[in-house]
Coordinates of C-alpha atoms in Angstrom, one line a residue:
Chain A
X620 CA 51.7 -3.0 24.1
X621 CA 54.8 -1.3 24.5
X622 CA 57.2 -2.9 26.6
X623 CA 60.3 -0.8 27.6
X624 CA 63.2 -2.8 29.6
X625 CA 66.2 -1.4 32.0
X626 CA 66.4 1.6 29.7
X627 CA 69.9 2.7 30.6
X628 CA 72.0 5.9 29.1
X629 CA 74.6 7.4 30.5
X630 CA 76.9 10.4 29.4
X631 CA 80.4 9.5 31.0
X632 CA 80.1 10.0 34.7
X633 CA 76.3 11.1 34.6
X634 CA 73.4 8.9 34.4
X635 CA 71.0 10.2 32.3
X636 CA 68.7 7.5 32.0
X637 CA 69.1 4.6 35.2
X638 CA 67.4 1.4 34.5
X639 CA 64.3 2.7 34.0
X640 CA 61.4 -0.2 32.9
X641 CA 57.5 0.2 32.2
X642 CA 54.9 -1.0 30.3
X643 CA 52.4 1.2 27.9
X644 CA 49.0 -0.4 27.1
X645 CA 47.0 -0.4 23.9
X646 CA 43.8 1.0 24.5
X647 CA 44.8 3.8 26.9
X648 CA 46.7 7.2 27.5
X649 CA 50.3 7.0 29.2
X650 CA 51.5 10.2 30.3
X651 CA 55.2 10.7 30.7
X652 CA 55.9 12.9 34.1
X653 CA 59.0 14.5 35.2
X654 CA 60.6 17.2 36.4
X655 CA 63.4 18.8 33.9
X656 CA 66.2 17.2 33.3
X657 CA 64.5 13.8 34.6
X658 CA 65.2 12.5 31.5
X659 CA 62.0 12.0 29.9
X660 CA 63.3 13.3 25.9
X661 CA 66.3 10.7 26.5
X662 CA 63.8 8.2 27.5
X663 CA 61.6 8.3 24.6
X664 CA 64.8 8.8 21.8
X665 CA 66.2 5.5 23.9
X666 CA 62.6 3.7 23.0
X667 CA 62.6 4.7 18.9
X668 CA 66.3 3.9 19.3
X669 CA 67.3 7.3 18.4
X670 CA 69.8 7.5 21.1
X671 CA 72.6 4.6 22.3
X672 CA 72.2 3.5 25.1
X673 CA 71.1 0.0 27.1
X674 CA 68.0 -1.5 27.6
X675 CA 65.2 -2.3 25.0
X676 CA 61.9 -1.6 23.7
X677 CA 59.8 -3.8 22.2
X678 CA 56.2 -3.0 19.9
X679 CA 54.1 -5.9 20.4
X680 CA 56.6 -7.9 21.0
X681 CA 59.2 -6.9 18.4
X682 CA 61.9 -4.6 17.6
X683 CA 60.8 -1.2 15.8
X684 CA 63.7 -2.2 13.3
X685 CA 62.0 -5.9 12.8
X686 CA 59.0 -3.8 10.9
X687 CA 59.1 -3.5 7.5
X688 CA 57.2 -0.1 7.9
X689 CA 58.5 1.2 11.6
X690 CA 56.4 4.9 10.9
X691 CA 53.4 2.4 10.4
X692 CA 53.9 1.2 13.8
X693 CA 54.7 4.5 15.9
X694 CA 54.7 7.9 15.1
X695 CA 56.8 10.6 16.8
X696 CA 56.8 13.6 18.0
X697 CA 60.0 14.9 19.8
X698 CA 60.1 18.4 18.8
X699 CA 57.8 21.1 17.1
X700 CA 60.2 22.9 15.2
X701 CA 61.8 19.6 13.3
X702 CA 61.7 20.5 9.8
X703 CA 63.6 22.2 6.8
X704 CA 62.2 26.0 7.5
X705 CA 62.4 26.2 3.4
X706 CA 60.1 23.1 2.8
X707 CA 56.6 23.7 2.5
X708 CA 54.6 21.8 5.0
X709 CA 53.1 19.8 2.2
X710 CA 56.2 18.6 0.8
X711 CA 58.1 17.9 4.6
X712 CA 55.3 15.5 5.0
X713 CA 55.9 14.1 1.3
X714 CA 59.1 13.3 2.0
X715 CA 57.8 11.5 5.3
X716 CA 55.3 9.7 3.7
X717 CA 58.0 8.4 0.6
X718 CA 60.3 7.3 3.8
X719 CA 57.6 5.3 5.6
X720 CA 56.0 3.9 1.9
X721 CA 52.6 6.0 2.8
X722 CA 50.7 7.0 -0.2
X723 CA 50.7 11.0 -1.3
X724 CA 46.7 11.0 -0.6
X725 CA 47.4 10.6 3.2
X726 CA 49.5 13.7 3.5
X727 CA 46.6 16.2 2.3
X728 CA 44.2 13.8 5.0
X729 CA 46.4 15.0 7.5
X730 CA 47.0 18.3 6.4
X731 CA 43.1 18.8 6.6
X732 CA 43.0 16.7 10.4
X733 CA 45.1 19.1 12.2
X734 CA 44.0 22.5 10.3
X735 CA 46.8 22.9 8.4
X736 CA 45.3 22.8 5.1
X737 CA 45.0 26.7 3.9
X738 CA 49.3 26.5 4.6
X739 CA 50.4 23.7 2.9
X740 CA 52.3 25.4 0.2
X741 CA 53.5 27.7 2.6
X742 CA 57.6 27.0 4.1
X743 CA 56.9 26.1 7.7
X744 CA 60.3 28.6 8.8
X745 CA 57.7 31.2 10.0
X746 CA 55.2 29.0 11.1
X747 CA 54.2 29.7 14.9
X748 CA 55.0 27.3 17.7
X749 CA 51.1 26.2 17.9
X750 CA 51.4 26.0 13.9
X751 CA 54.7 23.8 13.7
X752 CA 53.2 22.0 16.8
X753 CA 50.0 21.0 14.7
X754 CA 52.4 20.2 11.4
X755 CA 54.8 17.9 14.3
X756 CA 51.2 16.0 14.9
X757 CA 50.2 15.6 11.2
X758 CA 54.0 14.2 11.2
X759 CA 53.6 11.3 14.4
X760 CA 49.8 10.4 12.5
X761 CA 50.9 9.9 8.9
X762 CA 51.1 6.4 8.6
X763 CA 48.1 5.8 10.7
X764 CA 50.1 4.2 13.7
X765 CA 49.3 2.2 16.3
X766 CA 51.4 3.9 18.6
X767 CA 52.2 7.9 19.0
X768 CA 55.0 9.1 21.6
X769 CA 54.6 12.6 21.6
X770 CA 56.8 14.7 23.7
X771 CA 55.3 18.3 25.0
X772 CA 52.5 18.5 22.2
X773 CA 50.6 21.1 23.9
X774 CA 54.0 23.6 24.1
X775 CA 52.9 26.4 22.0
X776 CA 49.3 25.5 21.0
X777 CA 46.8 28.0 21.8
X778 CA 43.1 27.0 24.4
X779 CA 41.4 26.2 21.0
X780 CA 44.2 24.1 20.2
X781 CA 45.0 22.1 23.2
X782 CA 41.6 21.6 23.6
X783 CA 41.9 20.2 20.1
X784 CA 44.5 17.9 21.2
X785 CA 43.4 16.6 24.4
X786 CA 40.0 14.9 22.2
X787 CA 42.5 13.5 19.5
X788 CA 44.7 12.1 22.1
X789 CA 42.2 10.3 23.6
X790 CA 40.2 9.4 20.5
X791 CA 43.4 7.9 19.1
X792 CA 43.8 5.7 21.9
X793 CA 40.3 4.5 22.3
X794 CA 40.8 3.3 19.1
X795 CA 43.0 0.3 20.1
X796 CA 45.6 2.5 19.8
X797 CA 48.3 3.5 22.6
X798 CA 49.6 7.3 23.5
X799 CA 52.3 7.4 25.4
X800 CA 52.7 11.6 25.8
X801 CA 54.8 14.0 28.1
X802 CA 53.8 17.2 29.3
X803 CA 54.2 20.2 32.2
X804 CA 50.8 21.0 32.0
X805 CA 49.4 18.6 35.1
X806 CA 45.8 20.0 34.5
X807 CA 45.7 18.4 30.7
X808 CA 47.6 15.6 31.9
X809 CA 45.2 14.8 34.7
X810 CA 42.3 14.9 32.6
X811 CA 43.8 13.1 29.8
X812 CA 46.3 10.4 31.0
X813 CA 44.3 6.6 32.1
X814 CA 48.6 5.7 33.5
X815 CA 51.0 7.3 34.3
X816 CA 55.1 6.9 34.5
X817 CA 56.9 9.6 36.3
X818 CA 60.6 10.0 36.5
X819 CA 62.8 12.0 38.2
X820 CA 67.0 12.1 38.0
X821 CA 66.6 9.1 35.4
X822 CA 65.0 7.2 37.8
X823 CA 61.8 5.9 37.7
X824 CA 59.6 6.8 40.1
X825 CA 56.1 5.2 39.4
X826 CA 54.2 3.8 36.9
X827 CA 50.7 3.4 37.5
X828 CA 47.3 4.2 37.0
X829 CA 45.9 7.8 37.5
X830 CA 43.1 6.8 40.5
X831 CA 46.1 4.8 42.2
X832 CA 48.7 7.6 42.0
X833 CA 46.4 10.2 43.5
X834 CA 44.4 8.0 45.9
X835 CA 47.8 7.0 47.3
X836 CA 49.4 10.5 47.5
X837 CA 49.6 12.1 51.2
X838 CA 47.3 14.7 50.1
X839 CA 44.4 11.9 49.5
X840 CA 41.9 11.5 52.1
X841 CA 38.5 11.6 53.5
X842 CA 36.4 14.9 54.3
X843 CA 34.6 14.7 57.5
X844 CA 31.9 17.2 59.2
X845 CA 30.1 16.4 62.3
X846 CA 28.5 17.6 64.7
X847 CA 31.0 17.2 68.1
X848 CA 34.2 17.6 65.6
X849 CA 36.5 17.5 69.1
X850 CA 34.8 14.0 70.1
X851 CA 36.1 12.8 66.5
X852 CA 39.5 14.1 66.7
X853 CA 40.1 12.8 70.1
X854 CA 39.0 9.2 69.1
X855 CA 41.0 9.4 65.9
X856 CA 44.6 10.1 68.4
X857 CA 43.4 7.4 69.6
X858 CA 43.4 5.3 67.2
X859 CA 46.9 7.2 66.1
X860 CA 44.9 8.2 62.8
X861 CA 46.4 11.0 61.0
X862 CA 44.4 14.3 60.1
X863 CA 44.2 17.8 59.6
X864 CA 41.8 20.3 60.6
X865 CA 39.9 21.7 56.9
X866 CA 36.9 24.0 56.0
X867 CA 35.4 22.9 59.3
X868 CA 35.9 19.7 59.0
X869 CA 38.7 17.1 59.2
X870 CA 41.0 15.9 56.5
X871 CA 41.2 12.1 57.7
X872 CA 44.3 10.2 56.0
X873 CA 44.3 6.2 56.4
X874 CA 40.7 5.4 56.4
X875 CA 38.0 4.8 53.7
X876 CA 34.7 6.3 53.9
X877 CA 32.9 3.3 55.2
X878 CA 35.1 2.8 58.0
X879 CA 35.0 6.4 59.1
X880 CA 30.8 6.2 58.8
X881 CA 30.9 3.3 61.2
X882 CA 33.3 4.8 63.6
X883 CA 31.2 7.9 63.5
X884 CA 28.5 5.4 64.2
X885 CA 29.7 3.8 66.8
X886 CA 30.7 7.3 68.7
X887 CA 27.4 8.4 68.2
X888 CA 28.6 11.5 66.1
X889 CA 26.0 13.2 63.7
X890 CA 27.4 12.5 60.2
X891 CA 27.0 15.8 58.2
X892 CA 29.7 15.8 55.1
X893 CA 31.9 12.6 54.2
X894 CA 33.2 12.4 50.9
X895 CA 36.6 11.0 49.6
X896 CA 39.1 13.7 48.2
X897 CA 41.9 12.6 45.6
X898 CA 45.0 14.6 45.6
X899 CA 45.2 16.9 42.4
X900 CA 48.0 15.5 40.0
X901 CA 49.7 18.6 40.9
X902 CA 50.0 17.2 44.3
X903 CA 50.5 13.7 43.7
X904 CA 53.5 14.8 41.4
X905 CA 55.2 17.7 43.7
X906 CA 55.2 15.0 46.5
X907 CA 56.5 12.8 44.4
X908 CA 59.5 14.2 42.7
X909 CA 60.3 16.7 45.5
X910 CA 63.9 14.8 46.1
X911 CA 64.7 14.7 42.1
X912 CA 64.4 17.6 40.7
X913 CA 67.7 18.4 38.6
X914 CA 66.8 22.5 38.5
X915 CA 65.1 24.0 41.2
X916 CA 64.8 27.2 42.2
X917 CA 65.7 29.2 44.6
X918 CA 64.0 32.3 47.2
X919 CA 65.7 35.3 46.8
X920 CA 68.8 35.9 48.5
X921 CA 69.4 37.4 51.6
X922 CA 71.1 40.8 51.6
Chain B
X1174 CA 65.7 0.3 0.0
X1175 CA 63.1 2.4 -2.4
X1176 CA 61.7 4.5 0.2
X1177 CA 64.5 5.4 1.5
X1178 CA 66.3 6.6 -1.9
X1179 CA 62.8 8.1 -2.8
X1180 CA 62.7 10.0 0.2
X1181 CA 66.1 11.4 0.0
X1182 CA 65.3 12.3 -3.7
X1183 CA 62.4 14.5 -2.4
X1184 CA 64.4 15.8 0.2
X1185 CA 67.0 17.3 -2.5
X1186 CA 65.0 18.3 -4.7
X1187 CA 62.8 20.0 -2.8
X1188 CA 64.6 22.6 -1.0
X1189 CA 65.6 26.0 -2.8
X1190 CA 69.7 25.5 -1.5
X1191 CA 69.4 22.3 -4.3
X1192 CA 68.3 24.9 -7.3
X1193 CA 70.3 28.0 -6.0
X1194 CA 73.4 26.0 -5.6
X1195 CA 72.6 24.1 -9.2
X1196 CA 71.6 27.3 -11.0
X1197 CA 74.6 29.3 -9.7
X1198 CA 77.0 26.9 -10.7
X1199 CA 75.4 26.4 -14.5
X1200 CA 75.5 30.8 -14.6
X1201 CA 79.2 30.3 -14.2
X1202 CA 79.9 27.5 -16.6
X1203 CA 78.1 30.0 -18.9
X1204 CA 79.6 33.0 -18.3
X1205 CA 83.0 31.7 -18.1
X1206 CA 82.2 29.3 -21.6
X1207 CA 80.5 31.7 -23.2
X1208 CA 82.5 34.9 -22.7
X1209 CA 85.8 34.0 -22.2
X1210 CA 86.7 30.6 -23.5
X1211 CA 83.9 31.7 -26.3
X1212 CA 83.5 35.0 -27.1
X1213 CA 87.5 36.3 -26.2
X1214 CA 89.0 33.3 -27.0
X1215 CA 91.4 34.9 -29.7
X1216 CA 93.9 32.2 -30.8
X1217 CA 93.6 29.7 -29.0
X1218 CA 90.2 28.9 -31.2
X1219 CA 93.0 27.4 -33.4
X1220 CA 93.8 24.7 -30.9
X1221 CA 92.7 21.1 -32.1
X1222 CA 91.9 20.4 -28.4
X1223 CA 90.2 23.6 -27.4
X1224 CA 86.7 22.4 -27.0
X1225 CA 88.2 19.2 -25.3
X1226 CA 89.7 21.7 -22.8
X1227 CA 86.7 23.1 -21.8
X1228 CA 85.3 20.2 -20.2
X1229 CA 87.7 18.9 -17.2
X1230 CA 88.2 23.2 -16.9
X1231 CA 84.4 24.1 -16.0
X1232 CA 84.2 20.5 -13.9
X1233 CA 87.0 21.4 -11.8
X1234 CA 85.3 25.3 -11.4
X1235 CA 82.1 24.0 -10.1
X1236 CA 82.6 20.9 -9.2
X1237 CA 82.7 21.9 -5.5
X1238 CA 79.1 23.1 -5.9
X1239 CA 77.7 19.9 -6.5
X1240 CA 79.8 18.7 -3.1
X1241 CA 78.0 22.0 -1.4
X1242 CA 74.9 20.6 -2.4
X1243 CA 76.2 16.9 -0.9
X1244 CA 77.0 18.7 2.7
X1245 CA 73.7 20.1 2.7
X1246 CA 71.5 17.3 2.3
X1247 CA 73.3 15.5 5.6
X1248 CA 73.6 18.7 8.0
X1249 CA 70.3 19.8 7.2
X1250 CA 68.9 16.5 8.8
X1251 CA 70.5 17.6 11.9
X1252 CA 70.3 20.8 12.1
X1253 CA 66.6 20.9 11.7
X1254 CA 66.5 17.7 13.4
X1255 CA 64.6 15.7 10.7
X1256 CA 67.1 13.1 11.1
X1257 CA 65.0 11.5 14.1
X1258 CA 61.8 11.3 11.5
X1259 CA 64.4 9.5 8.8
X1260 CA 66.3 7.4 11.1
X1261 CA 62.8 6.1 12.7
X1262 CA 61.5 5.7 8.9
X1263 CA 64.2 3.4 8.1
X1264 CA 64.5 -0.5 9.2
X1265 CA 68.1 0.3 9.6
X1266 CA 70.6 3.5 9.4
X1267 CA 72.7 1.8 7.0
X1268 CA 69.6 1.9 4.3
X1269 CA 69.5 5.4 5.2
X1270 CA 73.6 6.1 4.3
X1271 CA 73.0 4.1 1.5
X1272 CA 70.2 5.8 0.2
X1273 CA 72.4 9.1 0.4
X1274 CA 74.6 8.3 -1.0
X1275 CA 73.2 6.8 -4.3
X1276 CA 70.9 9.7 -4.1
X1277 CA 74.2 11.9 -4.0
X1278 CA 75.5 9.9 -6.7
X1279 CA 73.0 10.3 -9.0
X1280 CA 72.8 14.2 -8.6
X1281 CA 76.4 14.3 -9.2
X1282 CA 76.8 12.6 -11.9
X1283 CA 74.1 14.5 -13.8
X1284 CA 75.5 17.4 -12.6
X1285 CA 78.5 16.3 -14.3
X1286 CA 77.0 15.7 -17.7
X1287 CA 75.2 19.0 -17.7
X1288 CA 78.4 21.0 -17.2
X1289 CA 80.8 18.6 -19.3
X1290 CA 78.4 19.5 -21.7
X1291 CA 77.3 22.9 -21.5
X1292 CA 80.9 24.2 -21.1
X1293 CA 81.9 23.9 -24.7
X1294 CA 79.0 23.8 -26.7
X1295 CA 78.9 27.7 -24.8
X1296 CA 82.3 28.1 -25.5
X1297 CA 81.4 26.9 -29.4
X1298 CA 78.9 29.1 -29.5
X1299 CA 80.3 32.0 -28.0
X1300 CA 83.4 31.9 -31.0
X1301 CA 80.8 30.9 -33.7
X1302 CA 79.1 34.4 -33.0
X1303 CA 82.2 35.9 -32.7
X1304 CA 83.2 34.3 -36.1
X1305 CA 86.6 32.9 -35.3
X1306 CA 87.7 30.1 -37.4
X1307 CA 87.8 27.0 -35.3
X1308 CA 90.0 24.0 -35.6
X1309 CA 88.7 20.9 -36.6
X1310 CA 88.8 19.3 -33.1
X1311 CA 89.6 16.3 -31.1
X1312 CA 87.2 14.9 -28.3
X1313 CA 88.3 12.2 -26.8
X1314 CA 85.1 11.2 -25.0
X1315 CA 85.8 8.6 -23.1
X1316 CA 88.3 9.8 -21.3
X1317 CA 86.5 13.1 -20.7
X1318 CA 83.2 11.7 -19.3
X1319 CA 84.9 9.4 -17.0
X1320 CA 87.5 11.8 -15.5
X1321 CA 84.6 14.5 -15.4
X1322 CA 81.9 12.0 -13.8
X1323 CA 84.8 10.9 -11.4
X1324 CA 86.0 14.3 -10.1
X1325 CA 82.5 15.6 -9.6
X1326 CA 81.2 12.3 -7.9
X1327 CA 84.4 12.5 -5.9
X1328 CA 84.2 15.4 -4.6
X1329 CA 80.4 15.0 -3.6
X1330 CA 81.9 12.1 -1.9
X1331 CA 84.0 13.9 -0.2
X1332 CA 81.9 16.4 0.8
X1333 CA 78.8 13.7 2.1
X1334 CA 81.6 11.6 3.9
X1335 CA 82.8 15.1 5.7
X1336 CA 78.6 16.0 6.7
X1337 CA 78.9 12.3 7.9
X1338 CA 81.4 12.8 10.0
X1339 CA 81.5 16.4 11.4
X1340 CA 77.3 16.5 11.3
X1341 CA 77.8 20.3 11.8
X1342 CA 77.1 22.3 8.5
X1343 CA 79.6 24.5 9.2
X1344 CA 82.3 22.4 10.1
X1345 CA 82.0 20.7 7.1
X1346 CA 81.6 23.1 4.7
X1347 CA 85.3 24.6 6.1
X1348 CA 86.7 21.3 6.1
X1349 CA 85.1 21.1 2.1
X1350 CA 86.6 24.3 1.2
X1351 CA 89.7 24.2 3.3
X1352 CA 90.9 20.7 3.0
X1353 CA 92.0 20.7 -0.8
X1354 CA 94.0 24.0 -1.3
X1355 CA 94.8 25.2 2.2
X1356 CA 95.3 21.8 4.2
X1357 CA 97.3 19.9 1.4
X1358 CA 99.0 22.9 0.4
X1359 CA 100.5 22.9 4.3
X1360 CA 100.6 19.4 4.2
X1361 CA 102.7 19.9 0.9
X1362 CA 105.7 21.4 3.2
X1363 CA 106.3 18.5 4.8
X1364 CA 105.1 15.9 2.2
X1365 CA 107.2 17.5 -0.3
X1366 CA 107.1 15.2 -3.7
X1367 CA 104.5 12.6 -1.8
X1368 CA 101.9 15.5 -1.5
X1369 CA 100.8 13.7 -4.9
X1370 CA 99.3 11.1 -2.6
X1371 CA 97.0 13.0 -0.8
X1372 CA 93.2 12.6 -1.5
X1373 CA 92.8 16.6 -3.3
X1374 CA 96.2 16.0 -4.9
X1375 CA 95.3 13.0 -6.2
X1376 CA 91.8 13.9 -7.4
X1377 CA 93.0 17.0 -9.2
X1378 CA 95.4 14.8 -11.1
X1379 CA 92.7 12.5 -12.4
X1380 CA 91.3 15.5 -14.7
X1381 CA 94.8 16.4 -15.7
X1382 CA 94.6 13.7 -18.9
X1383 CA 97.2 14.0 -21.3
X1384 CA 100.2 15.2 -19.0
X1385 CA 103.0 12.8 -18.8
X1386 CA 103.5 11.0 -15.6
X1387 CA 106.3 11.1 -13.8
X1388 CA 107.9 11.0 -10.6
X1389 CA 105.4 14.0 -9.0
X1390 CA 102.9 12.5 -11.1
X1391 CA 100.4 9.9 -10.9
X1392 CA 98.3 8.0 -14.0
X1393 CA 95.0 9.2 -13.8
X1394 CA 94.0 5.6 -13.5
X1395 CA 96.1 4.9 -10.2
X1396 CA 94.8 8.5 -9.0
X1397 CA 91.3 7.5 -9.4
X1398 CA 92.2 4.8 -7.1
X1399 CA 93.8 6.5 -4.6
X1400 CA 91.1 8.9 -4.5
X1401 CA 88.5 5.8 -4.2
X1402 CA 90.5 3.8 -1.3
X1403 CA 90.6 7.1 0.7
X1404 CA 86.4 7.2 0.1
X1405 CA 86.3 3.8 1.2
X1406 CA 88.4 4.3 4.3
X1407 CA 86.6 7.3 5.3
X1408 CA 83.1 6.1 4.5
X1409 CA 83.7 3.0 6.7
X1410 CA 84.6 5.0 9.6
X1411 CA 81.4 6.9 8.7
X1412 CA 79.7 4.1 8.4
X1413 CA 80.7 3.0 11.6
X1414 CA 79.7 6.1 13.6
X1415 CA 76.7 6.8 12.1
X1416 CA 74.9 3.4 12.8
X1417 CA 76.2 3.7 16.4
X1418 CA 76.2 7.7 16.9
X1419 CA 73.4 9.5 19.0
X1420 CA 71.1 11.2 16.4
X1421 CA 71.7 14.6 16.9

């Protein structure tokens, strides 16, 4: 497990990073949510102890700097485009694998893992963002680590490709390995991501698991059809029940399924849909964030 | 310890700056030897300490070079932004500085070797085809390979403590290029006499064997150690900053 602690960073007056504490478990996909400029990069540089800053993070109990081999415990990726443009792909991950004491054989294993084979001798300089994202990966899983932090892996890659990535991530972490990755794309994240930790102005906002955060956004519910749809609404004012009118049905917020079929029951109302409806990580992460976003835009304005 | 110094090994020597930089400054040493301390050097073939001559001359031409070479292998780590992968590599940063500069060291004093010696067995060469009569010489080794080996590794030094400060590759390359003639040359208005002290100053004077001390001029004994206490100043400040610094 991966156990971060008050994570604090601050450039003079601005707080980049506020106290912000969660816990990543083995065995499972952590996403990292956040709108930009929440501070998600400094979060993750604050963990590998790239970056100053308060707070700790510990591997299993221990210090990355209290391994003898830290790239055999967690392997990074922070951005595609971190290499020597002049170094062939082959040799950038030599030179990773002599740092972290990883045999030679593993780099060509790698190579061949993320498709990169066919360019190995090539120099990465004009390698595409997909390409340089796949060469980042081979990077993070060179010494075979129990951990991966990767930070927008899917920026660049092409359907194929994320695709690709999506089934490594979560084949790495079933594994009894841990993922902890950050990305804008909520689709791959939702289907992807067993927790989640969202931040927003450096603050952390939740950290929990994916069925939680969307059952508990506003946009969860029940969906209700029955015949007399006017009898139901009436007796859910009522009972001061919130709800909203839907594909000819009601949108009931507060109640579970069984409680609604007995109340429909009880009111002698003919039951024709009921089904529970999670909010879509979109959603659950709009309403969550919508007071700390750093950039937002703006309509157009008025002439 | 190991795989950090065998990482920054590959790092050097496998990037095309390390060979272009290397094979540019050996094309010079024998051009220069060859041609005009060889093939045109007239008279002065005569001189006892001619080939001696050639040796502190071609390490003080190329010797910044090497130091080029120094710069690079820091600033690239950040401008490509490897330097997260090495720094997460590493146990500590201070095995990672360390690694640097021993890998630094050893490039430089190799680098020194090579030129020490290619410089006048090309300028030999260039007045035995040219069939002037040369004087039986005097080499006084010693004094020639340490002075050499010093300068060079100095000025790498120098040039890896100013990549270790600054971080930007241009900022240090200016600062490498500037610092000994233009900054110490101002610096020289105001210092008058005491510009002998400064770190350039005192470095040149280490290759300058054989000219009498005196009161503008330092022993090339007490220069080398000037030139080594203002390394070890500068590197601890480095030192300091770089295990605390942000990486980027």
């Amino acid at each position: 497990m991966i156990h971060a602690s008050h994570l604090t960073k601050k450039y003079r007056k601005k707080v980049a990073v506020d106290d912000v504490s969660f816990k990543i478990e083995t065995g499972k996909v952590t996403g990292f949510l956040g709108p930009n400029g929440a501070g998600k990069s400094t979060t993750m540089r604050l963990m590998l102890g790239l970056d100053s800053g308060n707070g700790t993070t510990t591997f299993d109990g221990k210090h990355l700097g209290d391994y003898s081999r830290p790239s055999k415990v967690v392997g990074i990726l922070l951005e595609a485009k971190a290499f020597h443009p002049t170094r062939t792909a082959r040799n950038h991950l030599r030179v990773l694998a002599a740092a972290g004491g990883i045999p030679d054989s593993r780099v060509d294993e790698v190579l061949d893992i993320v498709g990169l084979k066919d360019v190995a001798k090539k120099r990465p300089g004009k390698f595409s963002l997909g390409m340089s994202q796949r060469l980042g990966i081979a990077a993070a899983i060179l010494g075979k680590p129990k951990y991966l932090m990767l930070d927008e892996p899917a920026n660049g890659l092409d359907p194929e490709g994320i695709a690709w990535l999506r089934q490594f991530i979560k084949d790495y972490a079933s594994h009894d390995n841990a993922v902890f990755v950050s990305s804008h794309l909520l689709s791959e994240m939702s289907q992807m991501a067993d927790n989640l930790v969202v931040i927003g102005k450096g603050k952390l906002i939740a950290a929990t698991d994916m069925d939680s955060l969307l059952s508990a956004s506003a946009h969860a519910g029940v969906f209700m059809r029955v015949i007399g749809q006017s009898k139901l609404e009436r007796i859910l004012r009522q009972k001061a029940v919130t709800f909203e009118r839907s594909d000819d049905g009601l949108l009931i917020n507060g109640l579970k399924t069984d409680e609604l079929g007995t109340l429909a029951y009880e009111a002698s109302l003919p039951v024709l849909e009921l089904a529970a409806k999670d909010a879509s990580l979109e959603q659950a992460f709009l309403e969550l964030t919508a007071n700390s976003e750093e950039y937002r835009t703006h309509g157009e304005e008025k002439k | 310890m190991f795989a950090a110094l065998k990482a920054e090994f590959r790092k050097l020597f496998t990037v095309r700056t390390t060979y272009g930089i290397t094979g540019i400054a050996l094309f010079i040493v024998v051009l220069y030897s060859f041609y005009i301390e060889g093939i045109r050097a007239g008279n002065s073939a005569h001189l006892a300490t001619k080939l001696a001559s050639e040796v502190p001359g071609a390490i003080q031409a190329v010797s910044m070079l090497a130091a080029l070479v120094a710069v690079l292998l820091m600033t690239h780590e950040y401008r490509y932004n490897t330097i997260m992968y090495t720094l997460t590599s590493a146990r500590r940063r201070t095995t990672v500085l360390a690694a640097k500069i021993v890998t630094i060291s050893t490039f430089a004093l190799l680098f020194a070797v090579v030129v020490g010696s290619l410089a006048p067995a090309m300028a030999y060469l260039g007045m035995q085809i040219k069939g002037l009569d040369v004087a039986v010489q005097q080499f006084p080794w010693w004094d020639l390979a340490w002075q050499g080996a010093f300068y060079t590794w100095a000025l790498s030094m120098f040039g890896l403590l100013f990549a270790a400060l600054f971080r930007s590759q241009v900022a240090s390359i200016v600062i490498l290029f500037f610092a000994p003639g233009t900054l110490e040359a101002l610096a020289g208005l105001l210092l008058k006499k005491n510009v002998m002290y400064l770190p350039f100053n005192a470095l040149n004077q280490v290759l300058q064997a054989g000219t009498s001390v005196g009161p503008d001029r330092l022993s090339t004994g007490h220069a080398a150690l000037l030139v080594l206490m203002y390394l070890v100043v500068g590197w601890t400040a480095a030192w300091a900053l770089f295990v605390r610094r942000d990486a980027n």
